């Protein structure tokens, strides 16, 4: 094992001539340049601190008011063609009793249905022919 004092000392690195004389001036110019650049940063961060929440609230408000309004069931049903509704009800297993149970009726409407059922409506043959000609279908 060797002692540290026995190792020969060599200068492996050499500094350029006058480097340490110029070093304080170089450091001062770099510090002065960075201070000049950061001088506008506090104004920017202050304005950003107030502008960013306003921007976020504005975008949130736009999305809130742009949402489509919820439509009622009646509005949706009026937008569907009657023939399509009839075809769907014919193909489904829903009976007339099931439909009447799901529709809330007051006493006046229920009495009107009991007094005037659809199967007791009397239509003359002449009226049936007129309806058949008007709708372009031959049901009879």
PDB file of C-alpha atoms in Angstrom, residues 37-139:
ATOM      1  CA  UNK A  37     -35.331  38.810 -18.507  1.00  0.00           C
ATOM      2  CA  UNK A  38     -37.175  38.026 -15.292  1.00  0.00           C
ATOM      3  CA  UNK A  39     -38.277  41.649 -14.771  1.00  0.00           C
ATOM      4  CA  UNK A  40     -41.457  41.158 -16.861  1.00  0.00           C
ATOM      5  CA  UNK A  41     -42.245  37.732 -15.376  1.00  0.00           C
ATOM      6  CA  UNK A  42     -43.972  39.020 -12.183  1.00  0.00           C
ATOM      7  CA  UNK A  43     -46.378  41.122 -14.268  1.00  0.00           C
ATOM      8  CA  UNK A  44     -47.136  38.138 -16.457  1.00  0.00           C
ATOM      9  CA  UNK A  45     -47.773  35.801 -13.523  1.00  0.00           C
ATOM     10  CA  UNK A  46     -50.019  38.357 -11.815  1.00  0.00           C
ATOM     11  CA  UNK A  47     -52.132  38.815 -14.908  1.00  0.00           C
ATOM     12  CA  UNK A  48     -52.164  35.070 -15.515  1.00  0.00           C
ATOM     13  CA  UNK A  49     -53.248  34.489 -11.921  1.00  0.00           C
ATOM     14  CA  UNK A  50     -56.391  36.572 -12.496  1.00  0.00           C
ATOM     15  CA  UNK A  51     -57.042  35.811 -16.148  1.00  0.00           C
ATOM     16  CA  UNK A  52     -56.852  32.013 -15.927  1.00  0.00           C
ATOM     17  CA  UNK A  53     -59.768  31.557 -13.478  1.00  0.00           C
ATOM     18  CA  UNK A  54     -61.901  33.948 -15.510  1.00  0.00           C
ATOM     19  CA  UNK A  55     -61.090  31.964 -18.654  1.00  0.00           C
ATOM     20  CA  UNK A  56     -61.927  28.648 -16.986  1.00  0.00           C
ATOM     21  CA  UNK A  57     -65.230  29.988 -15.652  1.00  0.00           C
ATOM     22  CA  UNK A  58     -66.088  31.386 -19.088  1.00  0.00           C
ATOM     23  CA  UNK A  59     -65.425  28.075 -20.828  1.00  0.00           C
ATOM     24  CA  UNK A  60     -67.416  26.225 -18.169  1.00  0.00           C
ATOM     25  CA  UNK A  61     -70.346  28.613 -18.641  1.00  0.00           C
ATOM     26  CA  UNK A  62     -70.289  28.088 -22.411  1.00  0.00           C
ATOM     27  CA  UNK A  63     -70.434  24.304 -21.978  1.00  0.00           C
ATOM     28  CA  UNK A  64     -73.200  24.638 -19.390  1.00  0.00           C
ATOM     29  CA  UNK A  65     -75.452  26.718 -21.621  1.00  0.00           C
ATOM     30  CA  UNK A  66     -74.715  24.716 -24.765  1.00  0.00           C
ATOM     31  CA  UNK A  67     -76.071  21.473 -23.335  1.00  0.00           C
ATOM     32  CA  UNK A  68     -79.271  20.321 -25.013  1.00  0.00           C
ATOM     33  CA  UNK A  69     -82.371  20.642 -22.912  1.00  0.00           C
ATOM     34  CA  UNK A  70     -84.000  17.473 -21.668  1.00  0.00           C
ATOM     35  CA  UNK A  71     -87.084  16.725 -23.723  1.00  0.00           C
ATOM     36  CA  UNK A  72     -90.255  15.359 -22.238  1.00  0.00           C
ATOM     37  CA  UNK A  73     -91.685  12.014 -23.310  1.00  0.00           C
ATOM     38  CA  UNK A  74     -94.544  13.760 -25.075  1.00  0.00           C
ATOM     39  CA  UNK A  75     -92.154  15.842 -27.169  1.00  0.00           C
ATOM     40  CA  UNK A  76     -90.175  12.770 -28.152  1.00  0.00           C
ATOM     41  CA  UNK A  77     -93.323  10.852 -29.080  1.00  0.00           C
ATOM     42  CA  UNK A  78     -94.630  13.691 -31.238  1.00  0.00           C
ATOM     43  CA  UNK A  79     -91.400  13.610 -33.221  1.00  0.00           C
ATOM     44  CA  UNK A  80     -91.969   9.935 -34.172  1.00  0.00           C
ATOM     45  CA  UNK A  81     -94.225   9.091 -37.089  1.00  0.00           C
ATOM     46  CA  UNK A  82     -97.586   7.584 -36.058  1.00  0.00           C
ATOM     47  CA  UNK A  83     -97.260   4.648 -38.436  1.00  0.00           C
ATOM     48  CA  UNK A  84     -93.953   3.704 -36.852  1.00  0.00           C
ATOM     49  CA  UNK A  85     -95.496   3.828 -33.381  1.00  0.00           C
ATOM     50  CA  UNK A  86     -98.405   1.659 -34.473  1.00  0.00           C
ATOM     51  CA  UNK A  87     -96.043  -0.832 -36.105  1.00  0.00           C
ATOM     52  CA  UNK A  88     -93.947  -0.990 -32.930  1.00  0.00           C
ATOM     53  CA  UNK A  89     -97.001  -1.582 -30.741  1.00  0.00           C
ATOM     54  CA  UNK A  90     -98.256  -4.285 -33.106  1.00  0.00           C
ATOM     55  CA  UNK A  91     -94.919  -6.113 -32.961  1.00  0.00           C
ATOM     56  CA  UNK A  92     -94.452  -5.797 -29.198  1.00  0.00           C
ATOM     57  CA  UNK A  93     -96.121  -7.902 -26.534  1.00  0.00           C
ATOM     58  CA  UNK A  94     -97.719  -4.873 -24.888  1.00  0.00           C
ATOM     59  CA  UNK A  95    -101.470  -5.204 -24.546  1.00  0.00           C
ATOM     60  CA  UNK A  96    -104.052  -2.434 -24.446  1.00  0.00           C
ATOM     61  CA  UNK A  97    -104.603  -3.077 -20.743  1.00  0.00           C
ATOM     62  CA  UNK A  98    -100.874  -2.655 -20.067  1.00  0.00           C
ATOM     63  CA  UNK A  99    -100.861   0.659 -21.909  1.00  0.00           C
ATOM     64  CA  UNK A 100    -103.908   1.938 -20.052  1.00  0.00           C
ATOM     65  CA  UNK A 101    -102.378   0.950 -16.707  1.00  0.00           C
ATOM     66  CA  UNK A 102     -99.228   2.932 -17.428  1.00  0.00           C
ATOM     67  CA  UNK A 103    -101.092   6.101 -18.498  1.00  0.00           C
ATOM     68  CA  UNK A 104    -102.339   8.202 -15.588  1.00  0.00           C
ATOM     69  CA  UNK A 105    -105.992   9.016 -16.178  1.00  0.00           C
ATOM     70  CA  UNK A 106    -108.232  11.123 -14.029  1.00  0.00           C
ATOM     71  CA  UNK A 107    -111.810  10.104 -13.330  1.00  0.00           C
ATOM     72  CA  UNK A 108    -113.289  12.243 -16.136  1.00  0.00           C
ATOM     73  CA  UNK A 109    -111.083  10.615 -18.781  1.00  0.00           C
ATOM     74  CA  UNK A 110    -111.780   7.126 -17.434  1.00  0.00           C
ATOM     75  CA  UNK A 111    -115.545   7.747 -17.521  1.00  0.00           C
ATOM     76  CA  UNK A 112    -115.271   9.039 -21.094  1.00  0.00           C
ATOM     77  CA  UNK A 113    -113.472   5.855 -22.162  1.00  0.00           C
ATOM     78  CA  UNK A 114    -116.071   3.656 -20.437  1.00  0.00           C
ATOM     79  CA  UNK A 115    -119.004   5.527 -21.988  1.00  0.00           C
ATOM     80  CA  UNK A 116    -117.605   5.712 -25.505  1.00  0.00           C
ATOM     81  CA  UNK A 117    -115.455   2.672 -26.259  1.00  0.00           C
ATOM     82  CA  UNK A 118    -113.938   2.556 -29.691  1.00  0.00           C
ATOM     83  CA  UNK A 119    -115.493  -0.749 -30.652  1.00  0.00           C
ATOM     84  CA  UNK A 120    -119.010   0.680 -30.201  1.00  0.00           C
ATOM     85  CA  UNK A 121    -118.530   3.486 -32.714  1.00  0.00           C
ATOM     86  CA  UNK A 122    -120.967   3.098 -35.565  1.00  0.00           C
ATOM     87  CA  UNK A 123    -119.687   4.138 -38.993  1.00  0.00           C
ATOM     88  CA  UNK A 124    -121.811   3.969 -42.124  1.00  0.00           C
ATOM     89  CA  UNK A 125    -120.543   2.063 -45.136  1.00  0.00           C
ATOM     90  CA  UNK A 126    -120.519   5.273 -47.115  1.00  0.00           C
ATOM     91  CA  UNK A 127    -118.202   6.879 -44.541  1.00  0.00           C
ATOM     92  CA  UNK A 128    -115.964   3.817 -44.619  1.00  0.00           C
ATOM     93  CA  UNK A 129    -115.673   4.042 -48.417  1.00  0.00           C
ATOM     94  CA  UNK A 130    -114.871   7.752 -48.175  1.00  0.00           C
ATOM     95  CA  UNK A 131    -112.156   7.074 -45.622  1.00  0.00           C
ATOM     96  CA  UNK A 132    -110.806   4.209 -47.694  1.00  0.00           C
ATOM     97  CA  UNK A 133    -110.609   6.413 -50.787  1.00  0.00           C
ATOM     98  CA  UNK A 134    -109.097   9.308 -48.847  1.00  0.00           C
ATOM     99  CA  UNK A 135    -106.269   7.262 -47.363  1.00  0.00           C
ATOM    100  CA  UNK A 136    -105.711   5.179 -50.484  1.00  0.00           C
ATOM    101  CA  UNK A 137    -106.222   1.827 -48.811  1.00  0.00           C
ATOM    102  CA  UNK A 138    -108.809  -0.855 -49.405  1.00  0.00           C
ATOM    103  CA  UNK A 139    -109.694  -2.317 -46.037  1.00  0.00           C
TER     104      UNK A 139
END
